[in-house]
mmCIF file of C-alpha atoms in Angstrom:
data_model
loop_
_atom_site.group_PDB
_atom_site.id
_atom_site.type_symbol
_atom_site.label_atom_id
_atom_site.label_comp_id
_atom_site.label_asym_id
_atom_site.label_seq_id
_atom_site.Cartn_x
_atom_site.Cartn_y
_atom_site.Cartn_z
ATOM 1 C CA MET A 1 22.158 64.729 12.604
ATOM 2 C CA ARG A 2 18.399 64.547 12.864
ATOM 3 C CA ALA A 3 18.084 64.674 9.027
ATOM 4 C CA ASN A 4 20.490 61.775 8.631
ATOM 5 C CA ALA A 5 18.599 59.713 11.250
ATOM 6 C CA ASP A 6 15.268 60.438 9.540
ATOM 7 C CA ALA A 7 16.729 59.498 6.143
ATOM 8 C CA ALA A 8 18.099 56.201 7.540
ATOM 9 C CA LYS A 9 14.801 55.433 9.182
ATOM 10 C CA SER A 10 12.927 56.194 5.950
ATOM 11 C CA ALA A 11 15.293 53.915 4.002
ATOM 12 C CA GLY A 12 14.826 51.137 6.584
ATOM 13 C CA LEU A 13 11.058 51.364 6.334
ATOM 14 C CA GLN A 14 11.216 51.131 2.579
ATOM 15 C CA LEU A 15 13.052 47.754 2.760
ATOM 16 C CA SER A 16 10.862 44.745 2.077
ATOM 17 C CA ALA A 17 9.984 42.668 5.091
ATOM 18 C CA VAL A 18 10.574 39.440 3.046
ATOM 19 C CA SER A 19 13.991 38.542 1.631
ATOM 20 C CA TRP A 20 12.942 36.128 -1.098
ATOM 21 C CA ALA A 21 16.566 35.581 -2.142
ATOM 22 C CA ALA A 22 17.370 34.269 1.296
ATOM 23 C CA ILE A 23 14.218 32.143 1.419
ATOM 24 C CA LEU A 24 14.898 30.492 -1.903
ATOM 25 C CA ALA A 25 18.542 29.894 -0.904
ATOM 26 C CA GLY A 26 17.395 28.151 2.340
ATOM 27 C CA ALA A 27 14.707 26.188 0.446
ATOM 28 C CA ALA A 28 17.200 24.929 -2.169
ATOM 29 C CA THR A 29 19.610 23.863 0.584
ATOM 30 C CA ALA A 30 16.871 22.045 2.464
ATOM 31 C CA THR A 31 15.615 20.306 -0.668
ATOM 32 C CA VAL A 32 18.971 19.027 -1.687
ATOM 33 C CA MET A 33 19.698 17.864 1.880
ATOM 34 C CA SER A 34 16.294 16.132 2.079
ATOM 35 C CA ILE A 35 16.863 14.262 -1.183
ATOM 36 C CA LEU A 36 20.354 13.187 -0.163
ATOM 37 C CA LEU A 37 19.146 11.927 3.240
ATOM 38 C CA LEU A 38 16.167 10.105 1.766
ATOM 39 C CA ILE A 39 18.320 8.318 -0.764
ATOM 40 C CA LEU A 40 20.809 7.445 1.939
ATOM 41 C CA GLY A 41 18.053 6.163 4.160
ATOM 42 C CA THR A 42 16.668 4.056 1.325
ATOM 43 C CA GLY A 43 20.087 2.543 0.699
ATOM 44 C CA LEU A 44 20.604 1.799 4.412
ATOM 45 C CA GLY A 45 17.147 0.271 4.734
ATOM 46 C CA LEU A 46 17.597 -2.042 1.765
ATOM 47 C CA SER A 47 20.984 -3.160 3.187
ATOM 48 C CA VAL A 48 19.354 -4.465 6.399
ATOM 49 C CA VAL A 49 16.234 -6.074 4.791
ATOM 50 C CA SER A 50 16.416 -9.745 3.730
ATOM 51 C CA PRO A 51 13.788 -12.055 2.159
ATOM 52 C CA TRP A 52 14.954 -14.804 4.539
ATOM 53 C CA SER A 53 13.046 -15.014 7.730
ATOM 54 C CA ALA A 54 16.186 -15.657 9.874
ATOM 55 C CA LYS A 55 18.064 -12.667 8.462
ATOM 56 C CA GLY A 56 17.568 -8.915 8.491
ATOM 57 C CA ILE A 57 15.504 -6.822 10.841
ATOM 58 C CA SER A 58 11.803 -7.371 11.487
ATOM 59 C CA ALA A 59 9.024 -5.299 9.877
ATOM 60 C CA ILE A 60 8.340 -3.512 13.126
ATOM 61 C CA SER A 61 11.969 -2.552 13.598
ATOM 62 C CA LEU A 62 12.113 -1.360 9.998
ATOM 63 C CA GLY A 63 9.056 0.775 10.484
ATOM 64 C CA ILE A 64 10.404 2.429 13.585
ATOM 65 C CA THR A 65 13.752 2.992 11.960
ATOM 66 C CA ALA A 66 12.048 4.586 8.958
ATOM 67 C CA ILE A 67 10.061 6.918 11.169
ATOM 68 C CA VAL A 68 13.143 7.962 13.150
ATOM 69 C CA TRP A 69 15.144 8.557 9.953
ATOM 70 C CA LEU A 70 12.337 10.616 8.392
ATOM 71 C CA THR A 71 12.155 12.767 11.515
ATOM 72 C CA LEU A 72 15.962 13.242 11.526
ATOM 73 C CA THR A 73 15.840 14.119 7.817
ATOM 74 C CA GLN A 74 13.309 16.832 8.537
ATOM 75 C CA LEU A 75 15.265 18.146 11.514
ATOM 76 C CA ILE A 76 18.572 18.342 9.638
ATOM 77 C CA SER A 77 17.363 19.601 6.286
ATOM 78 C CA SER A 78 14.747 22.047 7.633
ATOM 79 C CA GLY A 79 17.126 23.339 10.295
ATOM 80 C CA LEU A 80 19.944 23.971 7.766
ATOM 81 C CA GLY A 81 17.527 25.641 5.305
ATOM 82 C CA GLY A 82 16.003 27.803 8.003
ATOM 83 C CA TYR A 83 19.446 28.878 9.235
ATOM 84 C CA ILE A 84 20.476 29.821 5.743
ATOM 85 C CA ALA A 85 17.279 31.837 5.188
ATOM 86 C CA GLY A 86 17.732 33.691 8.481
ATOM 87 C CA ARG A 87 21.463 34.316 8.105
ATOM 88 C CA LEU A 88 21.278 35.584 4.497
ATOM 89 C CA ARG A 89 18.242 37.858 4.955
ATOM 90 C CA THR A 90 18.425 41.611 4.657
ATOM 91 C CA ARG A 91 19.348 43.574 7.842
ATOM 92 C CA TRP A 92 16.312 45.394 9.052
ATOM 93 C CA THR A 93 17.211 48.697 10.648
ATOM 94 C CA HIS A 94 14.919 50.618 12.944
ATOM 95 C CA VAL A 95 12.695 47.493 13.472
ATOM 96 C CA ASP A 96 11.948 46.461 17.055
ATOM 97 C CA LYS A 97 12.876 42.976 18.413
ATOM 98 C CA ALA A 98 9.323 41.612 18.285
ATOM 99 C CA GLU A 99 8.895 42.451 14.559
ATOM 100 C CA THR A 100 12.328 41.015 13.832
ATOM 101 C CA TYR A 101 11.485 37.831 15.732
ATOM 102 C CA PHE A 102 8.305 37.438 13.670
ATOM 103 C CA ARG A 103 10.014 38.125 10.327
ATOM 104 C CA ASP A 104 12.786 35.561 11.077
ATOM 105 C CA THR A 105 10.098 33.005 12.047
ATOM 106 C CA ALA A 106 8.239 33.712 8.809
ATOM 107 C CA HIS A 107 11.419 33.388 6.770
ATOM 108 C CA GLY A 108 12.202 29.984 8.267
ATOM 109 C CA PHE A 109 8.641 28.781 7.754
ATOM 110 C CA LEU A 110 8.551 30.004 4.094
ATOM 111 C CA SER A 111 11.870 28.293 3.364
ATOM 112 C CA TRP A 112 10.443 25.070 4.763
ATOM 113 C CA ALA A 113 7.198 25.470 2.791
ATOM 114 C CA VAL A 114 8.986 26.023 -0.518
ATOM 115 C CA SER A 115 11.400 23.129 0.192
ATOM 116 C CA THR A 116 8.467 20.843 1.033
ATOM 117 C CA LEU A 117 6.670 21.687 -2.206
ATOM 118 C CA VAL A 118 9.823 21.060 -4.327
ATOM 119 C CA THR A 119 10.667 17.833 -2.530
ATOM 120 C CA ALA A 120 7.088 16.571 -2.837
ATOM 121 C CA THR A 121 7.159 17.303 -6.573
ATOM 122 C CA VAL A 122 10.510 15.530 -7.068
ATOM 123 C CA LEU A 123 9.473 12.559 -4.945
ATOM 124 C CA ALA A 124 5.805 12.454 -5.859
ATOM 125 C CA SER A 125 5.927 8.711 -6.762
ATOM 126 C CA PHE A 126 7.696 7.820 -3.514
ATOM 127 C CA VAL A 127 5.093 9.744 -1.395
ATOM 128 C CA SER A 128 2.131 8.396 -3.343
ATOM 129 C CA SER A 129 3.328 4.808 -2.913
ATOM 130 C CA ILE A 130 3.369 5.219 0.845
ATOM 131 C CA THR A 131 0.104 6.990 1.288
ATOM 132 C CA GLY A 132 -1.722 5.024 -1.387
ATOM 133 C CA ALA A 133 -0.805 1.545 -0.055
ATOM 134 C CA GLY A 134 -3.624 1.390 2.451
ATOM 135 C CA THR A 135 -6.233 2.700 0.000
ATOM 136 C CA GLN A 136 -5.271 0.194 -2.614
ATOM 137 C CA ALA A 137 -5.351 -2.643 -0.043
ATOM 138 C CA ALA A 138 -8.753 -1.672 1.151
ATOM 139 C CA ALA A 139 -10.088 -1.450 -2.420
ATOM 140 C CA THR A 140 -8.576 -4.848 -3.134
ATOM 141 C CA VAL A 141 -10.567 -6.371 -0.245
ATOM 142 C CA ILE A 142 -13.766 -4.616 -1.156
ATOM 143 C CA SER A 143 -13.593 -5.576 -4.894
ATOM 144 C CA GLY A 144 -12.895 -9.210 -4.045
ATOM 145 C CA ALA A 145 -9.552 -9.166 -5.884
ATOM 146 C CA SER A 146 -7.940 -10.884 -2.957
ATOM 147 C CA ILE A 147 -10.435 -13.768 -3.180
ATOM 148 C CA ALA A 148 -9.795 -14.077 -6.899
ATOM 149 C CA GLY A 149 -6.069 -14.002 -6.249
ATOM 150 C CA ALA A 150 -6.362 -16.801 -3.707
ATOM 151 C CA THR A 151 -8.327 -18.885 -6.258
ATOM 152 C CA VAL A 152 -5.796 -18.223 -8.961
ATOM 153 C CA ALA A 153 -2.860 -19.063 -6.637
ATOM 154 C CA HIS A 154 -4.308 -22.497 -5.652
ATOM 155 C CA VAL A 155 -5.725 -23.803 -8.927
ATOM 156 C CA GLY A 156 -3.352 -22.252 -11.489
ATOM 157 C CA LEU A 157 -5.966 -20.212 -13.365
ATOM 158 C CA THR A 158 -5.377 -16.830 -14.777
ATOM 159 C CA ARG A 159 -7.344 -13.873 -13.479
ATOM 160 C CA SER A 160 -9.472 -13.685 -16.618
ATOM 161 C CA ASP A 161 -10.334 -17.369 -16.164
ATOM 162 C CA ALA A 162 -11.369 -16.722 -12.611
ATOM 163 C CA ASP A 163 -13.553 -13.832 -13.692
ATOM 164 C CA ASN A 164 -15.273 -15.989 -16.328
ATOM 165 C CA LEU A 165 -15.550 -19.063 -14.230
ATOM 166 C CA GLN A 166 -19.279 -18.739 -13.534
ATOM 167 C CA ASN A 167 -19.988 -18.488 -17.279
ATOM 168 C CA VAL A 168 -17.892 -21.558 -18.014
ATOM 169 C CA TYR A 169 -19.842 -23.432 -15.283
ATOM 170 C CA PHE A 170 -23.174 -22.680 -16.867
ATOM 171 C CA LEU A 171 -21.868 -23.649 -20.321
ATOM 172 C CA ASP A 172 -20.673 -27.019 -18.929
ATOM 173 C CA SER A 173 -24.075 -27.655 -17.434
ATOM 174 C CA LEU A 174 -25.575 -27.548 -20.902
ATOM 175 C CA PHE A 175 -23.783 -30.714 -21.979
ATOM 176 C CA ARG A 176 -24.399 -32.865 -18.936
ATOM 177 C CA MET A 177 -25.693 -36.296 -19.758
ATOM 178 C CA PRO A 178 -28.725 -37.463 -17.785
ATOM 179 C CA SER A 179 -27.881 -39.986 -15.036
ATOM 180 C CA SER A 180 -29.229 -43.616 -15.259
ATOM 181 C CA ALA A 181 -30.744 -45.532 -12.401
ATOM 182 C CA SER A 182 -27.898 -48.050 -12.382
ATOM 183 C CA SER A 183 -25.402 -45.275 -11.792
ATOM 184 C CA VAL A 184 -27.173 -44.271 -8.629
ATOM 185 C CA ASN A 185 -27.844 -47.652 -7.005
ATOM 186 C CA GLY A 186 -24.778 -49.662 -7.884
ATOM 187 C CA PRO A 187 -21.148 -49.447 -8.903
ATOM 188 C CA ARG A 188 -20.328 -48.253 -12.336
ATOM 189 C CA THR A 189 -18.704 -50.553 -14.877
ATOM 190 C CA GLY A 190 -15.973 -49.595 -17.223
ATOM 191 C CA GLY A 191 -18.337 -49.473 -20.193
ATOM 192 C CA GLU A 192 -20.712 -46.938 -18.661
ATOM 193 C CA ARG A 193 -19.830 -43.343 -19.384
ATOM 194 C CA LEU A 194 -21.557 -40.010 -18.665
ATOM 195 C CA ASN A 195 -20.526 -38.700 -22.056
ATOM 196 C CA PRO A 196 -18.772 -40.984 -24.587
ATOM 197 C CA GLU A 197 -17.243 -38.028 -26.328
ATOM 198 C CA SER A 198 -15.661 -36.426 -23.265
ATOM 199 C CA SER A 199 -12.022 -37.221 -22.433
ATOM 200 C CA ALA A 200 -10.481 -37.497 -19.014
ATOM 201 C CA SER A 201 -8.948 -34.003 -19.217
ATOM 202 C CA GLU A 202 -12.329 -32.535 -20.198
ATOM 203 C CA GLN A 203 -14.013 -34.266 -17.265
ATOM 204 C CA GLN A 204 -11.344 -32.943 -14.863
ATOM 205 C CA SER A 205 -11.806 -29.446 -16.273
ATOM 206 C CA GLU A 206 -15.571 -29.756 -15.799
ATOM 207 C CA VAL A 207 -15.159 -30.898 -12.165
ATOM 208 C CA MET A 208 -12.767 -28.068 -11.499
ATOM 209 C CA HIS A 209 -15.265 -25.509 -12.892
ATOM 210 C CA ILE A 210 -18.059 -26.999 -10.753
ATOM 211 C CA MET A 211 -16.060 -26.967 -7.517
ATOM 212 C CA LEU A 212 -14.551 -23.510 -8.013
ATOM 213 C CA ASN A 213 -17.972 -22.079 -8.810
ATOM 214 C CA SER A 214 -19.291 -23.171 -5.380
ATOM 215 C CA LEU A 215 -16.220 -22.379 -3.261
ATOM 216 C CA ARG A 216 -17.541 -18.904 -2.393
ATOM 217 C CA THR A 217 -21.177 -19.899 -1.739
ATOM 218 C CA GLY A 218 -20.798 -22.981 0.477
ATOM 219 C CA PRO A 219 -21.528 -26.701 -0.004
ATOM 220 C CA LEU A 220 -21.911 -28.211 -3.417
ATOM 221 C CA PRO A 221 -25.519 -28.178 -4.685
ATOM 222 C CA PRO A 222 -27.114 -31.637 -4.752
ATOM 223 C CA ASP A 223 -27.208 -31.737 -8.562
ATOM 224 C CA ASP A 224 -23.560 -30.763 -8.866
ATOM 225 C CA LEU A 225 -22.584 -33.248 -6.129
ATOM 226 C CA SER A 226 -24.398 -36.075 -7.877
ATOM 227 C CA HIS A 227 -22.851 -35.242 -11.265
ATOM 228 C CA VAL A 228 -19.320 -35.008 -9.927
ATOM 229 C CA ALA A 229 -19.820 -38.232 -8.022
ATOM 230 C CA GLN A 230 -20.875 -39.942 -11.205
ATOM 231 C CA ILE A 231 -17.710 -38.793 -12.952
ATOM 232 C CA VAL A 232 -15.549 -39.997 -10.030
ATOM 233 C CA ALA A 233 -17.392 -43.368 -9.946
ATOM 234 C CA GLN A 234 -16.930 -43.829 -13.630
ATOM 235 C CA ARG A 235 -13.146 -43.110 -13.355
ATOM 236 C CA THR A 236 -12.478 -45.083 -10.163
ATOM 237 C CA GLY A 237 -15.149 -47.885 -10.056
ATOM 238 C CA LEU A 238 -16.529 -46.732 -6.753
ATOM 239 C CA THR A 239 -20.177 -46.873 -5.912
ATOM 240 C CA GLN A 240 -22.218 -43.691 -6.126
ATOM 241 C CA GLN A 241 -22.340 -43.304 -2.421
ATOM 242 C CA GLU A 242 -18.605 -43.893 -2.005
ATOM 243 C CA ALA A 243 -17.968 -41.419 -4.810
ATOM 244 C CA GLN A 244 -20.166 -38.832 -3.205
ATOM 245 C CA GLN A 245 -18.376 -39.267 0.149
ATOM 246 C CA ARG A 246 -15.054 -38.815 -1.597
ATOM 247 C CA VAL A 247 -16.237 -35.700 -3.435
ATOM 248 C CA THR A 248 -17.587 -34.243 -0.241
ATOM 249 C CA ASP A 249 -14.329 -34.843 1.597
ATOM 250 C CA VAL A 250 -12.155 -33.374 -1.158
ATOM 251 C CA TYR A 251 -14.439 -30.413 -1.647
ATOM 252 C CA GLY A 252 -14.327 -29.742 2.150
ATOM 253 C CA ARG A 253 -10.494 -29.660 2.138
ATOM 254 C CA MET A 254 -10.475 -27.398 -0.876
ATOM 255 C CA GLN A 255 -12.966 -25.054 0.733
ATOM 256 C CA ALA A 256 -10.996 -24.974 3.991
ATOM 257 C CA ARG A 257 -7.838 -24.118 2.097
ATOM 258 C CA PHE A 258 -9.671 -21.469 0.063
ATOM 259 C CA ILE A 259 -11.131 -19.828 3.157
ATOM 260 C CA ALA A 260 -7.681 -19.830 4.856
ATOM 261 C CA ALA A 261 -6.121 -18.159 1.738
ATOM 262 C CA GLN A 262 -9.005 -15.643 1.702
ATOM 263 C CA THR A 263 -8.488 -14.821 5.331
ATOM 264 C CA THR A 264 -4.783 -14.419 4.923
ATOM 265 C CA ALA A 265 -5.293 -12.078 1.961
ATOM 266 C CA ILE A 266 -7.751 -9.946 3.953
ATOM 267 C CA GLN A 267 -5.422 -9.815 6.972
ATOM 268 C CA ALA A 268 -2.532 -8.795 4.776
ATOM 269 C CA ALA A 269 -4.594 -6.008 3.256
ATOM 270 C CA GLU A 270 -5.716 -4.851 6.663
ATOM 271 C CA GLN A 271 -2.116 -4.713 7.882
ATOM 272 C CA ALA A 272 -1.114 -2.782 4.797
ATOM 273 C CA ARG A 273 -3.887 -0.318 5.394
ATOM 274 C CA LYS A 274 -2.864 0.215 9.056
ATOM 275 C CA ALA A 275 0.804 0.530 8.137
ATOM 276 C CA SER A 276 0.028 3.198 5.501
ATOM 277 C CA THR A 277 -2.188 5.030 7.965
ATOM 278 C CA TYR A 278 0.565 5.122 10.621
ATOM 279 C CA ALA A 279 3.121 6.151 7.999
ATOM 280 C CA ALA A 280 0.956 9.026 6.812
ATOM 281 C CA LEU A 281 0.346 10.272 10.415
ATOM 282 C CA TRP A 282 4.057 10.087 11.277
ATOM 283 C CA MET A 283 4.872 11.865 8.008
ATOM 284 C CA VAL A 284 2.688 14.757 9.113
ATOM 285 C CA VAL A 285 4.254 14.794 12.543
ATOM 286 C CA SER A 286 7.804 14.822 11.070
ATOM 287 C CA MET A 287 6.809 17.618 8.733
ATOM 288 C CA LEU A 288 5.458 19.728 11.616
ATOM 289 C CA VAL A 289 8.734 19.048 13.443
ATOM 290 C CA GLY A 290 10.567 20.296 10.322
ATOM 291 C CA ALA A 291 8.539 23.483 10.219
ATOM 292 C CA PHE A 292 9.263 24.215 13.798
ATOM 293 C CA MET A 293 12.981 23.532 13.387
ATOM 294 C CA ALA A 294 13.215 25.714 10.237
ATOM 295 C CA SER A 295 11.583 28.620 12.075
ATOM 296 C CA TRP A 296 13.744 28.245 15.146
ATOM 297 C CA ALA A 297 16.888 28.011 13.050
ATOM 298 C CA ALA A 298 15.950 31.092 11.060
ATOM 299 C CA ILE A 299 15.615 33.000 14.343
ATOM 300 C CA PHE A 300 19.039 31.802 15.438
ATOM 301 C CA GLY A 301 20.557 32.728 12.023
ATOM 302 C CA GLY A 302 18.881 36.117 11.964
ATOM 303 C CA ARG A 303 20.312 36.972 15.433
ATOM 304 C CA GLN A 304 23.769 36.111 14.246
ATOM 305 C CA ARG A 305 23.189 38.224 11.179
ATOM 306 C CA ASP A 306 22.372 41.296 13.320
ATOM 307 C CA LEU A 307 25.423 40.963 15.620
#
């Protein structure tokens, strides 16, 4: 009898404390369940979102719903994977309860860890799009891309044109005709022209380059204001002073609109940064909840295994 007990105890001690087959089975179960629930959540989320302001749920409600669904996904998938890992592990004979409790906890945690690695690999693009949104938004603000985007949106330029705008402005300044005294003191007649070879479209393009070049810096420089006023006076028959007043008013409205668009872009980038920060934090919280659930479910499954 004693020999048989010693032999059984020796065989029990030789068993590995880690049942990798059970861990991999639990991890596979948790991974598949996570992917299914994430796809289901994506479909449900798209079904309640609408581009129309009066339809669909709000952005705040959508964010809260996404957080709740992500937490439920972790609870369900990790709990199921941990239970499978605990229920299928090897029976440990001649091991006290404290050691069995620790091993079951470790089995649940390992199944959750393996499942998390596999899920993150499969859904790498999805995770990076969430966590990288705030970084990209902050970089957009710092690099000034939002300002260029606002300029492009309001004047119809391409991004390359906006980047080369300053060079175009300096090139235009090379071909400015010197102003005459009569153009400053009195109204311009139809026969007077700043450049006889320039067409109306070329003059409008030059004025656009001048104004866009100064939108970021502030008021129009005196030389630019005088030159644009001369073009306006030539086209409209206004006096130089009237043309300057019109140019100042129009430029002021353009600058106000530009500043508003720039502020809107910066605010949108800041909101995106905050949203991505909250999403990353809640993702960490939900993952910790999943780790706890997997460990607890493995303990429960291991107890049922030993009954």
